XYZ file of C-alpha atoms in Angstrom:
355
model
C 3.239 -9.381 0.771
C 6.824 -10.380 1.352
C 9.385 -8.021 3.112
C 12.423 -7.785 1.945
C 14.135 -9.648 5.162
C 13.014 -13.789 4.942
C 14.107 -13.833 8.688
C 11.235 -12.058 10.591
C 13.182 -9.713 12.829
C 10.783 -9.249 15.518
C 10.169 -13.092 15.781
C 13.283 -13.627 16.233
C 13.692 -11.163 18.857
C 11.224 -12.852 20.630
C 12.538 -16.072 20.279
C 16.198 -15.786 21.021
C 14.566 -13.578 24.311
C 12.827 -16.918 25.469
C 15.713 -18.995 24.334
C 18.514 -17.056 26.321
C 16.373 -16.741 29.295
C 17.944 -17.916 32.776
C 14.337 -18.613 34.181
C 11.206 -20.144 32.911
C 9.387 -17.254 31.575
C 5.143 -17.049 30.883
C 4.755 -15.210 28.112
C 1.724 -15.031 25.682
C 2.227 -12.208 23.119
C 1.207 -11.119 19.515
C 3.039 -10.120 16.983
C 1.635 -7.993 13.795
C 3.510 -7.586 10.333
C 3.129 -6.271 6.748
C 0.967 -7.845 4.869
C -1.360 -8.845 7.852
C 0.466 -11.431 8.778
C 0.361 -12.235 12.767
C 2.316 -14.650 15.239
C 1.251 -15.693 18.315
C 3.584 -16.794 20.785
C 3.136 -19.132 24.224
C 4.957 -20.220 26.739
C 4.406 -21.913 30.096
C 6.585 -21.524 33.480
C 5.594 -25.061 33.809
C 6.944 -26.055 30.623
C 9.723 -23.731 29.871
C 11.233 -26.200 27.016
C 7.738 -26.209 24.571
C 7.040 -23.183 23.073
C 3.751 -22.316 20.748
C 4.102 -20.421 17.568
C 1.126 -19.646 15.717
C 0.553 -18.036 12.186
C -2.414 -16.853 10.476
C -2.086 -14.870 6.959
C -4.416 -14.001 4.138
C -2.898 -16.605 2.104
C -3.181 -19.320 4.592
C -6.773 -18.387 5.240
C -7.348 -18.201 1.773
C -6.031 -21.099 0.377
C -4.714 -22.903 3.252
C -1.793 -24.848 3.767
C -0.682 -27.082 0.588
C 1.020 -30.451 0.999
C 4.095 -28.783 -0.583
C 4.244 -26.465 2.701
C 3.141 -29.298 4.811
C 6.826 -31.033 3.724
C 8.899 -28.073 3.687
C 7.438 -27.551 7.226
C 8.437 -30.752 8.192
C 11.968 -30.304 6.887
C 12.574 -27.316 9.245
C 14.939 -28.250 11.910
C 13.129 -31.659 12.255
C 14.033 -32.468 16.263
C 12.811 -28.719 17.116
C 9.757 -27.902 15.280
C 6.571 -30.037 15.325
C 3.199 -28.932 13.475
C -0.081 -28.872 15.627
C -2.872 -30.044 14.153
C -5.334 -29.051 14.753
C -4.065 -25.449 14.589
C -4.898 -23.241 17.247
C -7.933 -21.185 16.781
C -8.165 -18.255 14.621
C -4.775 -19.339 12.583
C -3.646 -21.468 9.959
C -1.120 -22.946 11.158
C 0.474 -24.182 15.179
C 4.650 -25.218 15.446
C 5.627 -26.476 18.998
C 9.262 -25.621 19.310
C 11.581 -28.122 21.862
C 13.747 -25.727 22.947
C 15.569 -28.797 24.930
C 17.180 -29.962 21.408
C 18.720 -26.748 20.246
C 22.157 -27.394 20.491
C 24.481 -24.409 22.400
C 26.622 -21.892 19.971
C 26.298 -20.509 17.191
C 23.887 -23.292 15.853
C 21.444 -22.212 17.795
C 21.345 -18.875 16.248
C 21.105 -20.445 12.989
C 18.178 -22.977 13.977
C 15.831 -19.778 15.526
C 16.596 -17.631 12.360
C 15.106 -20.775 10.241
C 12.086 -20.811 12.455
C 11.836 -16.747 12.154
C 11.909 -17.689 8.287
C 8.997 -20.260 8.093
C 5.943 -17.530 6.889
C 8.848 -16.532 3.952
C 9.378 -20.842 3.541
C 5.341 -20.753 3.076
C 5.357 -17.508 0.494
C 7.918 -18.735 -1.597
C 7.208 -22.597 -1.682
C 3.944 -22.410 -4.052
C 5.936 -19.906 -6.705
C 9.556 -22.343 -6.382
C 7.310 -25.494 -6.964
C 5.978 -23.671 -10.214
C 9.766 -22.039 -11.177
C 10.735 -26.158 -11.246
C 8.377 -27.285 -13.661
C 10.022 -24.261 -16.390
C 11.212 -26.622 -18.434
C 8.999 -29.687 -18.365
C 7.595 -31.404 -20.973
C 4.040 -30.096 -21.197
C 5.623 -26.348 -22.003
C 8.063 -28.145 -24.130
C 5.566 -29.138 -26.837
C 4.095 -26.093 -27.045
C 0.375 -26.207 -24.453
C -0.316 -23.053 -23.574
C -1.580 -22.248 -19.705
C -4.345 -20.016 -18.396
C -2.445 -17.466 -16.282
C -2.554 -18.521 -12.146
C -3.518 -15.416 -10.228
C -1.157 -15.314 -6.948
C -2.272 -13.104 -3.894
C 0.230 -12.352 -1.108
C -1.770 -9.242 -0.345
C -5.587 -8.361 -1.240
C -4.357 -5.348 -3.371
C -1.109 -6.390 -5.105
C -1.766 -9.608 -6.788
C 0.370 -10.985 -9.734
C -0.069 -13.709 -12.499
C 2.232 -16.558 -13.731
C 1.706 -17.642 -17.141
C 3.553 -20.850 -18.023
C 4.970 -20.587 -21.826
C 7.626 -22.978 -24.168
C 10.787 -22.842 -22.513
C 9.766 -19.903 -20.453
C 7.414 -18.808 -17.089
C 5.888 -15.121 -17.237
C 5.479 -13.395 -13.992
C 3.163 -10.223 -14.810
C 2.759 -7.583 -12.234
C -0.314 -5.098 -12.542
C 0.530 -1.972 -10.857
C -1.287 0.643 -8.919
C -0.845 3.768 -7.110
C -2.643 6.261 -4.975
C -1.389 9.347 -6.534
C -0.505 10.970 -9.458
C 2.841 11.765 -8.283
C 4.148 8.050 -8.065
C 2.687 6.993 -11.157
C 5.069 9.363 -12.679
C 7.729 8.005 -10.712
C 7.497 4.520 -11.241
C 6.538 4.917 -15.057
C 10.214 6.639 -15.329
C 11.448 3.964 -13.298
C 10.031 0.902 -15.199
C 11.212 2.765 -18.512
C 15.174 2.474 -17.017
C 15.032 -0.974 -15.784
C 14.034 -1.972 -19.180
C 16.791 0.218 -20.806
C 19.088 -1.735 -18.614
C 17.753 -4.951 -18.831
C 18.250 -5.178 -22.149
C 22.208 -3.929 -21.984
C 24.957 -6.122 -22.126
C 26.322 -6.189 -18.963
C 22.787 -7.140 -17.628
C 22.227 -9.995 -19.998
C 21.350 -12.991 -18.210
C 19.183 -11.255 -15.775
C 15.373 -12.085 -16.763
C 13.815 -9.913 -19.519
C 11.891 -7.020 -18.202
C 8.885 -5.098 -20.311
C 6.550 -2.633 -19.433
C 3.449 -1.668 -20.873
C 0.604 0.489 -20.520
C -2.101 -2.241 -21.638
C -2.302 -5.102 -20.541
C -0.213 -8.136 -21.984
C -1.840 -10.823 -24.585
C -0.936 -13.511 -21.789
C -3.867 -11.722 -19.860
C -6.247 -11.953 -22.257
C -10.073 -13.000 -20.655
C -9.148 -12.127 -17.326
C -11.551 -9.904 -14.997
C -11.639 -6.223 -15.703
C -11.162 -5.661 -11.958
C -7.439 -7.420 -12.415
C -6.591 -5.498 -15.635
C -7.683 -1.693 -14.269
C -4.617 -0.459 -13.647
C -2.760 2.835 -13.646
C 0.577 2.106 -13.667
C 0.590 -0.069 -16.400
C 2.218 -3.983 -16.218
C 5.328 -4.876 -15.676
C 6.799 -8.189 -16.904
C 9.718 -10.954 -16.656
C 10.864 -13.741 -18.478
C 11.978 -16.713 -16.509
C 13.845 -19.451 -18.307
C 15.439 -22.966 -16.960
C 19.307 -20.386 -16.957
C 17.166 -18.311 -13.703
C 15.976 -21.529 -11.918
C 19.336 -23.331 -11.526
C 20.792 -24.199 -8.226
C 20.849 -21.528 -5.974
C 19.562 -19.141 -8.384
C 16.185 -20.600 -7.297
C 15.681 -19.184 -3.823
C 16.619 -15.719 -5.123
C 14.556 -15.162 -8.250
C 11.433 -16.492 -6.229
C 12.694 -13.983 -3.438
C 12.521 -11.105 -5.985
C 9.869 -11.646 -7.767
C 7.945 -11.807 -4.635
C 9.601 -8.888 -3.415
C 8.801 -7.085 -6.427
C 6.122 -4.657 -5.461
C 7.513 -4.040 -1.702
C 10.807 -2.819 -3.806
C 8.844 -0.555 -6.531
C 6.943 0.992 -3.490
C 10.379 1.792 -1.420
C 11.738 3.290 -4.550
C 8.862 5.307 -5.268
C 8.762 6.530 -1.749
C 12.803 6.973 -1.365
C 12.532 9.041 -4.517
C 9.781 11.522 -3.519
C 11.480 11.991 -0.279
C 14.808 12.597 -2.102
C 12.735 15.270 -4.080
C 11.045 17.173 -1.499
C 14.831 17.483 0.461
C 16.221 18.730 -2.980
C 13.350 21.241 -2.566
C 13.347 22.324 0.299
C 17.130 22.982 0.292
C 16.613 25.221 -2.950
C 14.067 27.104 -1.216
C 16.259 27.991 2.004
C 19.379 28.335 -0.466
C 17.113 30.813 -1.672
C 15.557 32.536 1.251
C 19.016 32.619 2.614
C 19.840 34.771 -0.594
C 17.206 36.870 0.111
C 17.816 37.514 3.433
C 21.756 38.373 2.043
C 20.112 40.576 0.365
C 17.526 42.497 2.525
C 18.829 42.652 5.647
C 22.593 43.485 5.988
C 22.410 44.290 10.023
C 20.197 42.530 12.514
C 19.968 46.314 14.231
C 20.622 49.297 12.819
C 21.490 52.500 14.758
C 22.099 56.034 13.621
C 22.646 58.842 15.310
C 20.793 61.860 15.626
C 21.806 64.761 17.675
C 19.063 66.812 19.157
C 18.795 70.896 19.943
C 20.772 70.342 23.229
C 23.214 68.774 21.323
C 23.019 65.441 23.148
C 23.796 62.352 20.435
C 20.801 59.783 20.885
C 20.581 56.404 19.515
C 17.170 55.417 17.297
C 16.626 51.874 17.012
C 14.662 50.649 13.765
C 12.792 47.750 14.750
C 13.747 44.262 12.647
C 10.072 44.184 10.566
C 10.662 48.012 9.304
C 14.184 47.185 8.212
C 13.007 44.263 6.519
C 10.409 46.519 4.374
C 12.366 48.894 3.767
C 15.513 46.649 2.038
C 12.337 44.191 0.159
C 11.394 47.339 -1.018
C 14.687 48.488 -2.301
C 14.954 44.528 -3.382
C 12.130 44.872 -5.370
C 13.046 47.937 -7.003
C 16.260 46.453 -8.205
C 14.283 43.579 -10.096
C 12.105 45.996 -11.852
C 15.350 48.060 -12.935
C 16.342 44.698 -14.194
C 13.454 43.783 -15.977
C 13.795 47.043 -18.408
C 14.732 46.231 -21.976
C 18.235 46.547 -22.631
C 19.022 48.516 -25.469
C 21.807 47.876 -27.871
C 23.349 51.104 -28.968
C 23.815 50.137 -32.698
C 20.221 48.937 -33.035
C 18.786 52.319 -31.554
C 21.211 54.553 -34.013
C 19.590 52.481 -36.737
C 15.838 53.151 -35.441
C 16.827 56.920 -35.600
C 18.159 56.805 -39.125
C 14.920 54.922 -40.163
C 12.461 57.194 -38.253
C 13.763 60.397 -40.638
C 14.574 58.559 -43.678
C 10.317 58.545 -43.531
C 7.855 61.490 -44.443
C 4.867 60.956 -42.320
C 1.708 63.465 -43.700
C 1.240 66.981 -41.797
C-alpha cells in the first residue's frame, strides 16, 4: 500500500549518496518498504555514471506493468532514466539512471526526488487513468459497471465502481482487535458528520456502513467479510480537475495507511491519558499514606539515655493504608439527615406493635 510520502525517503538517501560522491563507489544494496515493495540498487567503480534501479511489488508481479506505466515511465526525466527490458531477475521492472546528464544545483535535487517517486508514479497511474474517464460518455447515458477490485496490498484491497456523473471508491475495512474497531467506527461516524457540513462541501461525499453497499452486490464473500464495516466516496468531474487530480488519487490511495495511523495515534493517546490518571492517583495515595520517608521517635530507656527507633519504610506504609482504609469505610456510612431521623422517631411511636 501507499505511504503517505510519494518520494521514497530511503531511495533517495541512497541516491543523492551515490550522486554526491567524490569517487566511483561499488555498491549493490537492497532496500525493503511497506507494502513489500523492494529496490535494488547497482553500481560499478568502472562505470560510476550508470546506475541500476530495480523494483519488484505485489502489484507489478501481479498484474505487471501496463502501457499506461510504460509512458509515464518514459516521461520521467527522459535524458536520465532508461527502462531495461528485460528486467532484471526476480523484479518487475529495471531503470538505468545517467548520472552524467543531471544537471548541478538545485535541479538535481528535484530530478532524484522524481526518480525516488516512480513506485508512487506506478500506484497512482492505473486509479488517475480511471479518475479521467468520470465524466465520459459511457457513464453519461446511464451503463452501469461491475466494480474493479484494486490491490496495493494482499489484505487491504478496495473497489471502484464507475456510476452517471460519478466514480465510487469503496473501502472494506478490517481490524485485528476489538479495540480499533471501536475506534475507527467512532471515527468513520465524524468524518461523515463533517463531510456533510458546510464548510466541507466540495470535498467528496463520505458514507459508512455496516453492510456492504448495493454497488457490491455478487462479489465474493471473502471481499465482503468485514468487521469494520465500508467506507465510501463520491468522486465527481469538480474532484478530478487540474491539480486536484494528483491529490484525490493520493488520498484515496492513502486511505487505509491514514485510518490505521489514526487508530494507532488514538490508542496510544489513550493509554498516556491512563497511565497519567493512574500515577495522578498513586501519587495521591502516597500523599496520603506516607507523610515522612523515616520516621523517628524517641524513647528514653531506664538509664535515662534518649534512643532513636527507626520504623522501617514497608511498616509505615501499612500502618497509614491501614488508617487510609479506615477513613474510606468511615466514609462509606450512610449519612443521616437530622430532620428525616426526628420523623422516623415520631412514626416508630405513633404505632402499637402487639405484646
Amino acid at each position: 500500500m501507499a505511504c503517505f510520502e510519494r518520494v521514497s525517503p530511503a531511495l533517495k538517501e541512497m541516491l543523492l549518496k551515490l550522486y554526491r560522491a567524490e569517487k566511483p563507489m561499488e555498491i549493490d544494496h537492497h532496500l525493503y518498504e511497506f507494502g513489500s515493495v523492494e529496490y535494488h540498487l547497482q553500481s560499478s567503480a568502472s562505470d560510476p555514471h550508470h546506475i541500476y534501479l530495480s523494483i519488484a511489488a505485489p502489484l507489478l508481479a501481479q498484474y505487471g506493468i501496463p502501457s499506461c506505466n510504460t509512458q509515464v515511465l518514459k516521461g520521467v526525466c527522459v535524458d536520465v532514466v532508461e527502462m531495461v527490458n528485460p528486467p532484471r531477475q526476480g523484479y518487475q521492472l529495471t531503470l538505468r539512471l545517467d548520472f552524467s546528464n543531471i544537471p548541478n544545483g538545485k535541479d538535481a535535487v528535484k530530478i532524484i526526488r522524481q526518480i525516488s517517486a516512480v513506485q508512487a508514479v506506478i500506484l497512482s497511474s492505473q486509479l488517475k487513468e480511471m479518475l479521467q474517464n468520470v465524466t465520459s460518455q459511457s457513464t453519461a447515458q446511464g451503463l452501469m459497471y461491475k466494480p474493479i477490485k484494486l490491490v496495493y496490498h494482499p489484505r487491504e484491497p478496495f473497489f471502484v465502481v464507475r456510476q452517471p456523473e460519478k466514480i465510487t471508491a469503496v473501502f472494506p475495512m478490517r481490524f485485528k482487535e476489538n479495540s480499533d474497531v471501536i475506534i475507527a467506527t467512532a471515527f468513520f461516524q465524524e468524518l461523515m458528520d463533517v463531510g456533510s457540513s458546510d464548510k466541507w462541501a466540495k470535498v467528496p461525499p463520505c458514507s459508512w456502513s455496516p453492510i456492504p453497499p448495493p454497488e457490491l452486490r455478487g462479489e465474493l464473500f471473502e471481499d465482503l467479510s468485514t468487521n469494520g464495516g465500508f467506507v465510501s466516496f463520491d468522486i465527481s468531474s469538480y474532484h478530478v480537475k487540474g491539480k486536484r487530480l494528483e491529490k484525490t488519487v493520493w488520498n484515496l490511495l492513502n486511505f487505509y495507511t491514514f485510518v490505521k495511523y489514526h487508530v494507532k495515534s488514538t490508542r496510544g493517546f489513550i493509554q498516556r491519558r491512563m497511565s497519567r490518571r493512574m500515577d495522578n492517583l498513586v501519587e495521591v495515595l502516597q500523599k496520603v499514606t506516607v507523610e515522612e520517608d523515616e520516621q523517628t521517635t524517641n524513647v528514653q530507656g531506664n538509664s535515662g539515655v534518649r534512643k532513636l527507633v527507626s520504623f522501617s519504610k514497608s511498616k509505615i506504609l501499612r500502618r497509614k493504608l491501614g488508617e487510609f482504609i479506615n477513613k474510606i469505610k468511615r466514609i462509606r456510612v450512610p449519612i443521616k439527615i437530622q430532620p428525616f431521623s426526628r420523623f422516623r422517631r415520631k412514626w416508630l411511636k405513633s404505632l402499637n406493635f402487639p405484646q
